[in-house]
mmCIF file with all atom_site columns, C-alpha atoms in Angstrom:
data_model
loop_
_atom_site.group_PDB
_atom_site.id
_atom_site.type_symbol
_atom_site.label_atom_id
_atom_site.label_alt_id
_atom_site.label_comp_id
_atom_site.label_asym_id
_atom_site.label_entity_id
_atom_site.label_seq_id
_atom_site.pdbx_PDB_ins_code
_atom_site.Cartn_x
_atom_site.Cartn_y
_atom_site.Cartn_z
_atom_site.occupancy
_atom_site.B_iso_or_equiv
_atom_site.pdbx_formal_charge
_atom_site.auth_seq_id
_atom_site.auth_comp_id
_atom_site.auth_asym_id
_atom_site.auth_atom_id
_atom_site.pdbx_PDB_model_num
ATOM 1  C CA . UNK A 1 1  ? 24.774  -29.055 -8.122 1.00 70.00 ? 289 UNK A CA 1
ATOM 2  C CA . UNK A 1 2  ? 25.253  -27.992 -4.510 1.00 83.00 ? 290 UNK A CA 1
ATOM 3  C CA . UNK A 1 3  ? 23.163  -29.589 -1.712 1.00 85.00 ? 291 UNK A CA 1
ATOM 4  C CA . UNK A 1 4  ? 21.499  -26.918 0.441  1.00 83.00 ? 292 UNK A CA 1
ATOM 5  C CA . UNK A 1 5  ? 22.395  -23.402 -1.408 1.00 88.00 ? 293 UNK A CA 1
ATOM 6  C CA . UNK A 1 6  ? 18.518  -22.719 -1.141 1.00 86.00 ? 294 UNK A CA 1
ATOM 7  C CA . UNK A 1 7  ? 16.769  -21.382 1.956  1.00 87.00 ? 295 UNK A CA 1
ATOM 8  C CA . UNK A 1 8  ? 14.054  -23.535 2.795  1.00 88.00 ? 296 UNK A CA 1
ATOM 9  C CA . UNK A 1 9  ? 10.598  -22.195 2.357  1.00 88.00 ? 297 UNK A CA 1
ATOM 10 C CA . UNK A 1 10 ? 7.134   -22.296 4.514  1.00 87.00 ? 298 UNK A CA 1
ATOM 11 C CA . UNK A 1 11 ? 3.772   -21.742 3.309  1.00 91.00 ? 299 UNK A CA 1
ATOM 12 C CA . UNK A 1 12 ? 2.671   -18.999 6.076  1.00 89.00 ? 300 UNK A CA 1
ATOM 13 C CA . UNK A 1 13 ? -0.676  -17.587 6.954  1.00 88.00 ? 301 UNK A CA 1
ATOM 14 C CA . UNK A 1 14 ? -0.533  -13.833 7.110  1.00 87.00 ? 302 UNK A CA 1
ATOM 15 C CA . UNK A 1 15 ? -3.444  -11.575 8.396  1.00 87.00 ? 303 UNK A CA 1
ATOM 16 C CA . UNK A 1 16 ? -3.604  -7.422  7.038  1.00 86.00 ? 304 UNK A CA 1
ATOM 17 C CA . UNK A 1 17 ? -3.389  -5.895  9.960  1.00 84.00 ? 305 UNK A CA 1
ATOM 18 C CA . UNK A 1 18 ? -6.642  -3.634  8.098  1.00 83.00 ? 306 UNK A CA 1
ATOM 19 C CA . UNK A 1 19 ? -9.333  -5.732  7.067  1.00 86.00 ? 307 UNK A CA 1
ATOM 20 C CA . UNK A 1 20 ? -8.250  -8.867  9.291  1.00 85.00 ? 308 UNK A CA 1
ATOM 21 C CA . UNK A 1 21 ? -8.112  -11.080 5.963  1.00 85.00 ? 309 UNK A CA 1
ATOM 22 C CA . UNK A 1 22 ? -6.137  -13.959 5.606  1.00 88.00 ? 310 UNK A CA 1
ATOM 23 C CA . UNK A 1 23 ? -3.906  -14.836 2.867  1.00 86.00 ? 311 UNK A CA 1
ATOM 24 C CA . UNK A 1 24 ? -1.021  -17.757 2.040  1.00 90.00 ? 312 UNK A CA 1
ATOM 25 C CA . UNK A 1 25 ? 2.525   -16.811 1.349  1.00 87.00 ? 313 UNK A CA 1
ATOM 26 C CA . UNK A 1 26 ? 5.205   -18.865 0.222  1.00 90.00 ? 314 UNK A CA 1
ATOM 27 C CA . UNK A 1 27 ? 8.635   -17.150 2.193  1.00 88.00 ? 315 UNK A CA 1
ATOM 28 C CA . UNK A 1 28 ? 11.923  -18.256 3.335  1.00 89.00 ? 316 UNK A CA 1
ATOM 29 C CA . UNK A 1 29 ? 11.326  -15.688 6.714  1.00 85.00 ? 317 UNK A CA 1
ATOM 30 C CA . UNK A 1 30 ? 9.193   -16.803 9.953  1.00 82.00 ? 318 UNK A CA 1
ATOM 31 C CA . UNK A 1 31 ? 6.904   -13.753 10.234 1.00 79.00 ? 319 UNK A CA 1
ATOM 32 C CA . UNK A 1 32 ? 5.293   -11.028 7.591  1.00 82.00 ? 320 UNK A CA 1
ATOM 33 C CA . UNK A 1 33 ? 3.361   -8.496  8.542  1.00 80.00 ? 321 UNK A CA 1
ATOM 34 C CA . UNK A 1 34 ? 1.344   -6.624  5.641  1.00 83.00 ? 322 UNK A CA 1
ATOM 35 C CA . UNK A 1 35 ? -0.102  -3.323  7.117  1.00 84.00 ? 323 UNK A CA 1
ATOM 36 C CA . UNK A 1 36 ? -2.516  -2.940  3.269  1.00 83.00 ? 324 UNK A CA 1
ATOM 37 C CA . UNK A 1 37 ? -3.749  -5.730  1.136  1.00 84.00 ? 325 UNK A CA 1
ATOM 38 C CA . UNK A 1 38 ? -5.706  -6.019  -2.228 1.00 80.00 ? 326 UNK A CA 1
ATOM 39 C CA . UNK A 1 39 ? -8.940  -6.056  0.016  1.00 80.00 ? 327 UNK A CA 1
ATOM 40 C CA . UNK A 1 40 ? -8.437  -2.734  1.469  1.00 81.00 ? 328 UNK A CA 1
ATOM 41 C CA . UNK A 1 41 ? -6.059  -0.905  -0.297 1.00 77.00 ? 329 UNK A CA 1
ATOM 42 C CA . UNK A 1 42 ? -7.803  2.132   -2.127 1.00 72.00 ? 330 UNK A CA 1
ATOM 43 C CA . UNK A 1 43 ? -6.796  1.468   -5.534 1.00 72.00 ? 331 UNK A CA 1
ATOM 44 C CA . UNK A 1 44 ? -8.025  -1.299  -6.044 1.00 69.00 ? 332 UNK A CA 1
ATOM 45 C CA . UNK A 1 45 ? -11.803 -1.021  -3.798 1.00 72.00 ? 333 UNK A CA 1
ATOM 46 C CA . UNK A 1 46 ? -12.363 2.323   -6.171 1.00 71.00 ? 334 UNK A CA 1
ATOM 47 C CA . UNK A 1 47 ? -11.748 4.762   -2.708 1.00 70.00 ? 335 UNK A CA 1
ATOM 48 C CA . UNK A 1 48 ? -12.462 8.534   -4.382 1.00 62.00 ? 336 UNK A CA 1
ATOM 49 C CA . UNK A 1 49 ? -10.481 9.761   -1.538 1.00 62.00 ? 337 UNK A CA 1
ATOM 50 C CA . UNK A 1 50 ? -7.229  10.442  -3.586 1.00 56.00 ? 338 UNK A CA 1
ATOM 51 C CA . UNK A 1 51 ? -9.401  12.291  -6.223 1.00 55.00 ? 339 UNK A CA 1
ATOM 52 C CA . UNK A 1 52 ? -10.668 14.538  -3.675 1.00 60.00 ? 340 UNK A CA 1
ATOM 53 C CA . UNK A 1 53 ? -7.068  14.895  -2.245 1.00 62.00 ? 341 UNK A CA 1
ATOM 54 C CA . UNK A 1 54 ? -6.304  16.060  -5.901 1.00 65.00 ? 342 UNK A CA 1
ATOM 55 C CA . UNK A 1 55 ? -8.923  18.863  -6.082 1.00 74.00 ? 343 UNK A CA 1
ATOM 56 C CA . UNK A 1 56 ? -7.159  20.134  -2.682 1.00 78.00 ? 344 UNK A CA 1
ATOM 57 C CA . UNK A 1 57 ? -3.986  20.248  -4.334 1.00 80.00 ? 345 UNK A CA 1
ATOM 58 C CA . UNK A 1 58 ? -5.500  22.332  -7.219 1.00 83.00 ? 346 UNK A CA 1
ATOM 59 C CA . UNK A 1 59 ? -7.582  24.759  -5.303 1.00 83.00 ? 347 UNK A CA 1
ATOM 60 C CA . UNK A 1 60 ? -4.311  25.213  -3.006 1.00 85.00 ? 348 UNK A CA 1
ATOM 61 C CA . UNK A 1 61 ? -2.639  26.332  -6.433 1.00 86.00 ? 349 UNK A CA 1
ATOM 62 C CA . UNK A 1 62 ? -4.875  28.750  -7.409 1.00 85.00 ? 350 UNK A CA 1
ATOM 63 C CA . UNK A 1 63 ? -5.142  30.642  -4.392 1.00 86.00 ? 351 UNK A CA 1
ATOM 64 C CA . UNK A 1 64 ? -1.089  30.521  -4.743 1.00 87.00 ? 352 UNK A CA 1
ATOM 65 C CA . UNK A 1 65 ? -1.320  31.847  -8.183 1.00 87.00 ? 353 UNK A CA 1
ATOM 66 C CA . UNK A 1 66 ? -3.733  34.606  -7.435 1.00 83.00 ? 354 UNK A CA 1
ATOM 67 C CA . UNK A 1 67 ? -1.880  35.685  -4.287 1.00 82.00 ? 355 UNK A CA 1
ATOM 68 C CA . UNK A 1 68 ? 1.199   36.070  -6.399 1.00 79.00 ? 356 UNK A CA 1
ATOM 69 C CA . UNK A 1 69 ? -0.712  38.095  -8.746 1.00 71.00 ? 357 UNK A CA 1
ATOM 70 C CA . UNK A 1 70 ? -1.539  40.901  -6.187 1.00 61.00 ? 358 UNK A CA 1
ATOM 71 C CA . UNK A 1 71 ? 2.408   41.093  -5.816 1.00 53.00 ? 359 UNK A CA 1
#
């Protein structure tokens, strides 16, 4: 086998730039930045906020569809 084909890898601390909590990574590059983790991301705290976004989408359809109707 061939000494040094691998990139050497760190163990790096990286804060979400969100909810300010830490995790560990193990990279090959110097700095990550992570803008959403697991902490704050709204899948997975149970945010309703998409859901809501969703009943926007469907009320902007039916005004659509009626408006087309008086065409």
């Amino acid at each position: 086998m061939k000494k040094d084909t691998h990139p050497k890898s760190e163990l790096l601390n990286i804060k979400c730039s969100t909810c300010n909590t830490k995790h560990e990574l193990l990279t090959t590059s110097n700095e990550v930045t992570i803008d959403v983790c697991s902490g704050c991301h709204a899948f997975y705290t149970g945010d309703n906020s998409i859901a809501r976004a969703a009943g926007r989408v469907e009320r902007f359809n039916r005004r659509v569809a009626s408006s087309n109707k008086k065409v």
